[in-house]
PDB file of N, CA and C in Angstrom:
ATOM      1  N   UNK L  21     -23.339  -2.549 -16.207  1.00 71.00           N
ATOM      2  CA  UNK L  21     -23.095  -3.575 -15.207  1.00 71.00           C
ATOM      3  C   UNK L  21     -21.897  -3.137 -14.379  1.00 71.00           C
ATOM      4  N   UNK L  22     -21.949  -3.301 -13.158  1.00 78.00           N
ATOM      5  CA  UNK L  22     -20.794  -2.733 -12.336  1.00 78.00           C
ATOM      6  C   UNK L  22     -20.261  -3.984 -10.919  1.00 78.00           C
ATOM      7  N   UNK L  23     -19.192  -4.305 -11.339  1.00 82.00           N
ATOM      8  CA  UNK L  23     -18.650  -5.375 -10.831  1.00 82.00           C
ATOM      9  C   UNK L  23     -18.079  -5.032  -9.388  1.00 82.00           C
ATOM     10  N   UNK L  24     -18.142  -5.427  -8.167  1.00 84.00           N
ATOM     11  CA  UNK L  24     -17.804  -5.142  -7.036  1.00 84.00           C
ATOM     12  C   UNK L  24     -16.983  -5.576  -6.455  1.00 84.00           C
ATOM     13  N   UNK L  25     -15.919  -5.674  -5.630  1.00 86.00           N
ATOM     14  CA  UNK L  25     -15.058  -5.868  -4.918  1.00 86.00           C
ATOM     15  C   UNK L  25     -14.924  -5.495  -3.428  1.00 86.00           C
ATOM     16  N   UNK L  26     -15.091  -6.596  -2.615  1.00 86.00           N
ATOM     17  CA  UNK L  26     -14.777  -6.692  -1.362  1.00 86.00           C
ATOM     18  C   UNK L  26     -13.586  -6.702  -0.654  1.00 86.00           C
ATOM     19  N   UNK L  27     -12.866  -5.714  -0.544  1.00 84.00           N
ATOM     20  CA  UNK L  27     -11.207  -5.609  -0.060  1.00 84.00           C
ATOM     21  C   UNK L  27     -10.985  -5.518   1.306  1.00 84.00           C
ATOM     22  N   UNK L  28     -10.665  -7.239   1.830  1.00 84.00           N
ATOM     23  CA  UNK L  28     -10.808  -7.123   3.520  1.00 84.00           C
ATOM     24  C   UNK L  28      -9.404  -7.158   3.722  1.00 84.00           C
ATOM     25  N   UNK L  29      -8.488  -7.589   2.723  1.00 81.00           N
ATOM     26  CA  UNK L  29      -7.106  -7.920   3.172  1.00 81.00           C
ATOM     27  C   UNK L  29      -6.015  -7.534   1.693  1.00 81.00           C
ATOM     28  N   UNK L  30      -4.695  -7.690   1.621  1.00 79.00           N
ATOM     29  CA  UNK L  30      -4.283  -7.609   0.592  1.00 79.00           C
ATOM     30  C   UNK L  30      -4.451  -8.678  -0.481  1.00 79.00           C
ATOM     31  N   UNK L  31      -5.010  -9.814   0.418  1.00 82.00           N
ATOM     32  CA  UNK L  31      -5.270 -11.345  -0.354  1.00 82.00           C
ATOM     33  C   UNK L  31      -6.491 -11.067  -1.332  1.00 82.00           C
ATOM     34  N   UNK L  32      -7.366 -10.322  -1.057  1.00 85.00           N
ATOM     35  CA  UNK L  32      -8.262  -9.724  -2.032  1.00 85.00           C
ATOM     36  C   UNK L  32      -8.073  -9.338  -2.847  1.00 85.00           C
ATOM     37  N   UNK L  33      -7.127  -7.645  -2.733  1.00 85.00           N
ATOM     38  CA  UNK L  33      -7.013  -7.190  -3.486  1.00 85.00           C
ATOM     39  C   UNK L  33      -6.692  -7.646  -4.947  1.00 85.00           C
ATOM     40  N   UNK L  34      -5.649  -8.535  -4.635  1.00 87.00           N
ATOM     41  CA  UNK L  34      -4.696  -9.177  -5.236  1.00 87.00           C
ATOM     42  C   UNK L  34      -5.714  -9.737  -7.083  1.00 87.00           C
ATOM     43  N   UNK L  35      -6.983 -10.563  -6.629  1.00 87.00           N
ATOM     44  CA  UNK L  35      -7.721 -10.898  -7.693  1.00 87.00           C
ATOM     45  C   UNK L  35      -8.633  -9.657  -8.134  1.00 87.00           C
ATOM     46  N   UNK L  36      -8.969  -9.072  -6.884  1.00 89.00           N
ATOM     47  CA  UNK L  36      -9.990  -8.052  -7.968  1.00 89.00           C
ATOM     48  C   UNK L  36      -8.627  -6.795  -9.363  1.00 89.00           C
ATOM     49  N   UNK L  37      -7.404  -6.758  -8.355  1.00 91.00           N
ATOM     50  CA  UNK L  37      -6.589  -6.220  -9.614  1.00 91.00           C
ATOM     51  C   UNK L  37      -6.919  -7.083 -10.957  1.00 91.00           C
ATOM     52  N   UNK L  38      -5.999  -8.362 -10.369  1.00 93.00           N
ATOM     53  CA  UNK L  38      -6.140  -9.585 -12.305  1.00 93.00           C
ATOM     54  C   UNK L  38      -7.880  -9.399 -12.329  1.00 93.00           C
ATOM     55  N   UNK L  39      -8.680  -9.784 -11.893  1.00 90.00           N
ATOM     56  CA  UNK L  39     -10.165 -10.021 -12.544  1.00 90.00           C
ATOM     57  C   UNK L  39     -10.350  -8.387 -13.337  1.00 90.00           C
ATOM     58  N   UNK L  40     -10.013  -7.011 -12.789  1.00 90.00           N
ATOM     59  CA  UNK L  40     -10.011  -5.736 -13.484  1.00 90.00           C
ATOM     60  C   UNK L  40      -9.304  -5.518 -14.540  1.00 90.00           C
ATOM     61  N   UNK L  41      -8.103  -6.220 -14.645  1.00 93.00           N
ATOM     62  CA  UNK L  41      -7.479  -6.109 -15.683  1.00 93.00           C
ATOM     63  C   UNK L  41      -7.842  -6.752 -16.978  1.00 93.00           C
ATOM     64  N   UNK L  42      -8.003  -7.931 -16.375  1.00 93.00           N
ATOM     65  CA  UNK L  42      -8.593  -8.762 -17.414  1.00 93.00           C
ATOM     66  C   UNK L  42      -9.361  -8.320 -18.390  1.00 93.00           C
ATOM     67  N   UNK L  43     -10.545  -7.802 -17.182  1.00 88.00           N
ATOM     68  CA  UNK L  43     -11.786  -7.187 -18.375  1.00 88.00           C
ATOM     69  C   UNK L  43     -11.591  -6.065 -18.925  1.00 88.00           C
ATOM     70  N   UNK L  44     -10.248  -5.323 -18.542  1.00 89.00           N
ATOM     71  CA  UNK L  44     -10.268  -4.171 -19.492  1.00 89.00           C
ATOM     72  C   UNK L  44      -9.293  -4.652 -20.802  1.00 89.00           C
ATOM     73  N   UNK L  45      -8.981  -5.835 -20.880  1.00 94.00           N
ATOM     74  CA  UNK L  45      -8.202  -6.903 -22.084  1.00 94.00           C
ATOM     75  C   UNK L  45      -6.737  -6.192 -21.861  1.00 94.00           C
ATOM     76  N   UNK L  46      -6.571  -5.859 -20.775  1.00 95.00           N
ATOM     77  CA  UNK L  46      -4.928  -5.452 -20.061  1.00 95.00           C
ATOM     78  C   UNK L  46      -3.760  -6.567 -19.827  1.00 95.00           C
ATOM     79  N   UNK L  47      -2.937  -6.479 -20.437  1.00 97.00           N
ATOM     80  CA  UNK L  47      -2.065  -7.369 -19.950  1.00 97.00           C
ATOM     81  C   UNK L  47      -1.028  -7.515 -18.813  1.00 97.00           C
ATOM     82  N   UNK L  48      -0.535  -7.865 -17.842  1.00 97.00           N
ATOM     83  CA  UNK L  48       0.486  -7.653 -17.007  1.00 97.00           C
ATOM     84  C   UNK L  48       1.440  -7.112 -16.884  1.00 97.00           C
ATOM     85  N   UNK L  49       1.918  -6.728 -18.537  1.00 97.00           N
ATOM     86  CA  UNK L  49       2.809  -6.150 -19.100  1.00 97.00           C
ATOM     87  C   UNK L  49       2.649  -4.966 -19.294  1.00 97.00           C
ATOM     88  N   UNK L  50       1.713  -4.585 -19.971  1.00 97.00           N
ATOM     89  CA  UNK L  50       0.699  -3.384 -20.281  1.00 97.00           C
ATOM     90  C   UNK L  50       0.509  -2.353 -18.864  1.00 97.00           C
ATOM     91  N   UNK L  51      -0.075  -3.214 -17.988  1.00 96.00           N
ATOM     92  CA  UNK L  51      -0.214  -2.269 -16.796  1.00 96.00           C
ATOM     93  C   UNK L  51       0.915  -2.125 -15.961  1.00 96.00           C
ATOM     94  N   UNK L  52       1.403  -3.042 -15.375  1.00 96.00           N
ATOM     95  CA  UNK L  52       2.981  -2.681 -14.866  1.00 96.00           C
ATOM     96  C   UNK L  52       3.682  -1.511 -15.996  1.00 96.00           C
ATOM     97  N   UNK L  53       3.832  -1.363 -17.132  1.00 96.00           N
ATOM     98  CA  UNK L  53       4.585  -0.200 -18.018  1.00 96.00           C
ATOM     99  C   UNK L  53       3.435   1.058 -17.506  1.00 96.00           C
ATOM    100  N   UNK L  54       2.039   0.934 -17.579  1.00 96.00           N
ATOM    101  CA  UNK L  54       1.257   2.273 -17.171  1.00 96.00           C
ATOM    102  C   UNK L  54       1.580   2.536 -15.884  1.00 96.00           C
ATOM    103  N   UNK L  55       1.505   1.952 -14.732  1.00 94.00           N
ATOM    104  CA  UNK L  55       1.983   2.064 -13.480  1.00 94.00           C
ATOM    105  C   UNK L  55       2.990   2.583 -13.316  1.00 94.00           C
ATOM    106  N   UNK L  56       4.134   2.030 -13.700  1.00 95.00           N
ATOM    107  CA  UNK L  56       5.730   2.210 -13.301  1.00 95.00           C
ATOM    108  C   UNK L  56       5.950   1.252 -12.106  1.00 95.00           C
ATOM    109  N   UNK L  57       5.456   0.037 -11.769  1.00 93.00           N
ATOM    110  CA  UNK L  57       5.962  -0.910 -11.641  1.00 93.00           C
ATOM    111  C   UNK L  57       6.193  -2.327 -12.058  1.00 93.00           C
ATOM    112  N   UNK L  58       7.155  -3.014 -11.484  1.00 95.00           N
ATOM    113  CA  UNK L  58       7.590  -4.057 -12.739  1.00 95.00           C
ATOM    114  C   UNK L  58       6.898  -5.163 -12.434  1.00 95.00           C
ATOM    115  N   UNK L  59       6.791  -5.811 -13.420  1.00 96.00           N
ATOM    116  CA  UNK L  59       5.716  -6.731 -14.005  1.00 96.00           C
ATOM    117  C   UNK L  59       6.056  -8.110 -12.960  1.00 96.00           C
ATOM    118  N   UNK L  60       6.859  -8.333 -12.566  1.00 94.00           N
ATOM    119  CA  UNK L  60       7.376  -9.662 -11.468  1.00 94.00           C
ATOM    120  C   UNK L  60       6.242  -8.990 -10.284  1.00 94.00           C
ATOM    121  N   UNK L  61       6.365  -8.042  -9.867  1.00 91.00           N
ATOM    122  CA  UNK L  61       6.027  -7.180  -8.396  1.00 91.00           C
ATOM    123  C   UNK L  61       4.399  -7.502  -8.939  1.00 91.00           C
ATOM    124  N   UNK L  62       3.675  -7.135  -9.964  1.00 93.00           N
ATOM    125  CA  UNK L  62       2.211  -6.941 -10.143  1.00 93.00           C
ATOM    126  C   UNK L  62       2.013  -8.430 -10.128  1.00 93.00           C
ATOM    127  N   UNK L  63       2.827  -9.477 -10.603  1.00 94.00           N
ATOM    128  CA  UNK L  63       2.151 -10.786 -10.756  1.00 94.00           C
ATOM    129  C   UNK L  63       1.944 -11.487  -9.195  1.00 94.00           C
ATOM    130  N   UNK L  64       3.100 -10.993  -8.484  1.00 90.00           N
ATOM    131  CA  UNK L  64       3.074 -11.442  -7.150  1.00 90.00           C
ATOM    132  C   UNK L  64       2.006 -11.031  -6.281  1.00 90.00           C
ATOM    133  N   UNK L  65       1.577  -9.604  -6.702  1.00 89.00           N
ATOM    134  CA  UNK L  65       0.653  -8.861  -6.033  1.00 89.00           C
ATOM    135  C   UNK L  65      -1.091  -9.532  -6.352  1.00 89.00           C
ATOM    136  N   UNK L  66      -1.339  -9.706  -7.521  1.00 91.00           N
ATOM    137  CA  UNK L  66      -2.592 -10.718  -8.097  1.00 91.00           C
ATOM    138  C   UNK L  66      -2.450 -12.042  -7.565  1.00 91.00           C
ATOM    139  N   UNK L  67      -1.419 -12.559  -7.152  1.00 90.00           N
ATOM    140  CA  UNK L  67      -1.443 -13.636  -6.784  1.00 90.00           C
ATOM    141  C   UNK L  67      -1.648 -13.827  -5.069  1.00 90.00           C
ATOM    142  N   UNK L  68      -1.615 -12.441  -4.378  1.00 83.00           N
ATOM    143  CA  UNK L  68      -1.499 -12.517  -3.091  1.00 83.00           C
ATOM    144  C   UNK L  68      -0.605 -12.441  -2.541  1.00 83.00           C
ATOM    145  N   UNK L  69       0.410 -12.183  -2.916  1.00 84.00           N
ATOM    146  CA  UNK L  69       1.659 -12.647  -2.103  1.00 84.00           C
ATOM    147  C   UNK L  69       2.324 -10.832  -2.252  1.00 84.00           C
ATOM    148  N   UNK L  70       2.895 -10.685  -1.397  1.00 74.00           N
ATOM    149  CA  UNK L  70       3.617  -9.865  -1.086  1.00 74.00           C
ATOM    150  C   UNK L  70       2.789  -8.382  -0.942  1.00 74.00           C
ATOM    151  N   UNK L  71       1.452  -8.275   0.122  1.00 76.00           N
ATOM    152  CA  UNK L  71       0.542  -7.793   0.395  1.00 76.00           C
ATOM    153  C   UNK L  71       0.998  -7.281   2.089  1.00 76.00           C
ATOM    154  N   UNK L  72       2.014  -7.787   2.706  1.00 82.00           N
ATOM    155  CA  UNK L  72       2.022  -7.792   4.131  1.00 82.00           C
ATOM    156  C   UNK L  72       1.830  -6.010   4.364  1.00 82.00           C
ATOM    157  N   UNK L  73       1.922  -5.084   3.761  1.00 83.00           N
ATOM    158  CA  UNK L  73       1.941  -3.899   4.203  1.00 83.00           C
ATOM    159  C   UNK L  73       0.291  -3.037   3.836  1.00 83.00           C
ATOM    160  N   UNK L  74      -0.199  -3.920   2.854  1.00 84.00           N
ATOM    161  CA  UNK L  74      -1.257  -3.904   2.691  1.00 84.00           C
ATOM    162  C   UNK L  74      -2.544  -4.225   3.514  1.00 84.00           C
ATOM    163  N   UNK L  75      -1.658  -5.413   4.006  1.00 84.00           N
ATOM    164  CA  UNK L  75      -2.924  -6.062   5.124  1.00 84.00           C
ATOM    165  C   UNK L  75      -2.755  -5.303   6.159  1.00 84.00           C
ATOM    166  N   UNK L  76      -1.052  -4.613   6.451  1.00 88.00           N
ATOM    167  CA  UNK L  76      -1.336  -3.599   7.969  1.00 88.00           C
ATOM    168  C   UNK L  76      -2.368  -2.551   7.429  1.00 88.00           C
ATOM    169  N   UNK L  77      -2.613  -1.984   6.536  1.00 86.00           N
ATOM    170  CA  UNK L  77      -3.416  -0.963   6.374  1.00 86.00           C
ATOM    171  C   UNK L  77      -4.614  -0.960   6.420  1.00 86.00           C
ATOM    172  N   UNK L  78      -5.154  -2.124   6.042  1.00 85.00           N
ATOM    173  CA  UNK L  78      -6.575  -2.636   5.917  1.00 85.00           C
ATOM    174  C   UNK L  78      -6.825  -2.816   7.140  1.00 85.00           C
ATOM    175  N   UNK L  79      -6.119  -3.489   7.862  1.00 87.00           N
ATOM    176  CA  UNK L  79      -6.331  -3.401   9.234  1.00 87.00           C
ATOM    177  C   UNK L  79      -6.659  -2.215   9.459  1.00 87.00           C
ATOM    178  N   UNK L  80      -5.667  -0.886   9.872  1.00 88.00           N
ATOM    179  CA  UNK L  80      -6.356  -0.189  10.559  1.00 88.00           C
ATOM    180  C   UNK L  80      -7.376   0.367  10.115  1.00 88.00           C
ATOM    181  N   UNK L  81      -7.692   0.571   8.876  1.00 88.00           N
ATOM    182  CA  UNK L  81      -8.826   1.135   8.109  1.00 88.00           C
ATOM    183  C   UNK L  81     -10.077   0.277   8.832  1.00 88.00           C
ATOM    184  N   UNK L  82      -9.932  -0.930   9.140  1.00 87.00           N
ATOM    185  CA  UNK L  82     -11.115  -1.666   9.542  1.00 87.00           C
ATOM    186  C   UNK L  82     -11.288  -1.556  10.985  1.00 87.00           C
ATOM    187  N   UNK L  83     -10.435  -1.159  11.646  1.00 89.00           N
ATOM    188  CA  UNK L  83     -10.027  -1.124  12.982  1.00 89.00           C
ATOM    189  C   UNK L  83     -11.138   0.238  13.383  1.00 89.00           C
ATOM    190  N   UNK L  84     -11.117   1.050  12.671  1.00 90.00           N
ATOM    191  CA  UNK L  84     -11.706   2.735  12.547  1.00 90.00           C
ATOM    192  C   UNK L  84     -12.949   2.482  12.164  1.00 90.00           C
ATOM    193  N   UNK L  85     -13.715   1.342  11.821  1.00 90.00           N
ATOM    194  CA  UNK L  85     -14.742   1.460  10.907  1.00 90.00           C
ATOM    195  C   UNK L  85     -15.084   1.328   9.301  1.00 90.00           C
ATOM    196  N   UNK L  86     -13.775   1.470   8.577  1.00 90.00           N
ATOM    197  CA  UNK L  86     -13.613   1.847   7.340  1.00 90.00           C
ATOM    198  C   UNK L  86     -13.693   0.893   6.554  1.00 90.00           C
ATOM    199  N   UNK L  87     -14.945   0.386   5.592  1.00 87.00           N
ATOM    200  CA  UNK L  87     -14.898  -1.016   4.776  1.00 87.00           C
ATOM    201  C   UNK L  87     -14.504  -0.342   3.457  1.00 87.00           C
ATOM    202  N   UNK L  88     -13.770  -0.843   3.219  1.00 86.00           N
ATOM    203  CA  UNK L  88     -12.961  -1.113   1.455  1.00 86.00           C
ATOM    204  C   UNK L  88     -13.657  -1.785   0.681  1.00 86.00           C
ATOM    205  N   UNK L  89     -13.684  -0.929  -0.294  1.00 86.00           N
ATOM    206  CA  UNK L  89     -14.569  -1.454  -1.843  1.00 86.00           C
ATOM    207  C   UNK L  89     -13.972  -0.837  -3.279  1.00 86.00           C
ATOM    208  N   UNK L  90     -14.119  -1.754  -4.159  1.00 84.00           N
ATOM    209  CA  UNK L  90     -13.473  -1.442  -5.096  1.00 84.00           C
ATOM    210  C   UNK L  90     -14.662  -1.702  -6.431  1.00 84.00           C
ATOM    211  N   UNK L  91     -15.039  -0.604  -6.925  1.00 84.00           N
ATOM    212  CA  UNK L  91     -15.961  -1.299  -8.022  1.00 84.00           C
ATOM    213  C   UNK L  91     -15.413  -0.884  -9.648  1.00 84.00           C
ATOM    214  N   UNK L  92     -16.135  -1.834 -10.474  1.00 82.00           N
ATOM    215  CA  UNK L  92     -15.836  -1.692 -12.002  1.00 82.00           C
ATOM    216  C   UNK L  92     -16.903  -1.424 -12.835  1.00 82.00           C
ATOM    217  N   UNK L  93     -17.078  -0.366 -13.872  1.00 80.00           N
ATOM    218  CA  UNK L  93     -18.301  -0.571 -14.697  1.00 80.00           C
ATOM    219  C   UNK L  93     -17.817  -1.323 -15.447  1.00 80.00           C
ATOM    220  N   UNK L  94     -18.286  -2.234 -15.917  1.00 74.00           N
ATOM    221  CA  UNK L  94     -18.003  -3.387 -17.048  1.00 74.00           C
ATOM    222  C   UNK L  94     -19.047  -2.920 -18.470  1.00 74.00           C
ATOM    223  N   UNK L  95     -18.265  -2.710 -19.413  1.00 70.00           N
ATOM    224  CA  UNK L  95     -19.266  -2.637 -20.547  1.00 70.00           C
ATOM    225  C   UNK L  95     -19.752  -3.984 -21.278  1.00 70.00           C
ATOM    226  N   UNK L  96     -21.132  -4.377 -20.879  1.00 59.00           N
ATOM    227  CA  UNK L  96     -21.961  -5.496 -21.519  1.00 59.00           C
ATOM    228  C   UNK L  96     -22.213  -5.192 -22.803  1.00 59.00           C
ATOM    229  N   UNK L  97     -21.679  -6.142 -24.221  1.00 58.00           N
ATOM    230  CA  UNK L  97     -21.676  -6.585 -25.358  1.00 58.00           C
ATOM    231  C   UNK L  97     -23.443  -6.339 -25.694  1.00 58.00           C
ATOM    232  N   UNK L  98     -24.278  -5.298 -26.078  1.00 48.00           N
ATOM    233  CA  UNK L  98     -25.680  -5.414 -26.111  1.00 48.00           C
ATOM    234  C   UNK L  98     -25.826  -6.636 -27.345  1.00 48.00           C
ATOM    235  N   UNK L  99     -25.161  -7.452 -28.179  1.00 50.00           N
ATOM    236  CA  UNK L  99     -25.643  -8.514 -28.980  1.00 50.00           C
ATOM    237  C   UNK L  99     -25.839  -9.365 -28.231  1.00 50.00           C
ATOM    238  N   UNK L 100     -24.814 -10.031 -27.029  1.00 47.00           N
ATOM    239  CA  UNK L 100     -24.904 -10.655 -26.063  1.00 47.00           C
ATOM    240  C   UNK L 100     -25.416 -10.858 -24.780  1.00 47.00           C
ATOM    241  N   UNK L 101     -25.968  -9.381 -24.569  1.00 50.00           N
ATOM    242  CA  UNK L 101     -27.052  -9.113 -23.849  1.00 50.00           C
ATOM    243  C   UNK L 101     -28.404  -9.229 -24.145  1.00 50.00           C
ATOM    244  N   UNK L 102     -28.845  -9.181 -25.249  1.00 49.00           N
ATOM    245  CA  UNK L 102     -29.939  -9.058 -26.102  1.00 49.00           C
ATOM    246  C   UNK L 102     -30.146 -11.354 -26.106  1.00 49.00           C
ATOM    247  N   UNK L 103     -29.207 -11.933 -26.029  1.00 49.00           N
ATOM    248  CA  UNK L 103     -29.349 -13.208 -26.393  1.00 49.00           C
ATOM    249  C   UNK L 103     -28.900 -14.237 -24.811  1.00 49.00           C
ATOM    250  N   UNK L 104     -28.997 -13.241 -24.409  1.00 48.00           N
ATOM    251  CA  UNK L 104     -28.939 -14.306 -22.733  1.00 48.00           C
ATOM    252  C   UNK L 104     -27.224 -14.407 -22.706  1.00 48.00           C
TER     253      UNK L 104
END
């Protein structure tokens, strides 16, 4: 199963990060220490906020033609697949 992401602005981004993390059972903590940035900066960033340099970029990327996508393979539980 492969989960998709539509990245028109940094306001996007922001959930498909937390919804990716999530499903890899990542914590905020966890990935800010893999990253090397700090965990205040990633929560703000999932939440939308503090994207303004992000959204200039998306802009021009969209400005050129360029649609942003972000996808995930998600590994489906086959017991739980098998039972709806």
């Amino acid at each position: 199963h492969t989960q998709r992401f539509v990245i028109r602005s940094g306001r996007d981004l922001g959930p498909a990060i937390a919804e990716a993390r999530r499903a890899r059972g990542v914590t905020q903590e966890e990935l800010a220490d893999q990253t090397g940035m700090e965990r205040t900066y990633l929560a703000r960033l999932e939440a939308g906020k503090s994207v303004q340099l992000l959204d200039r970029a998306l802009l021009a990327l969209r400005h050129l033609g360029v649609d942003v996508e972000a996808t995930q393979e998600i590994e489906v539980d086959a017991e739980r697949d098998d039972h709806g």
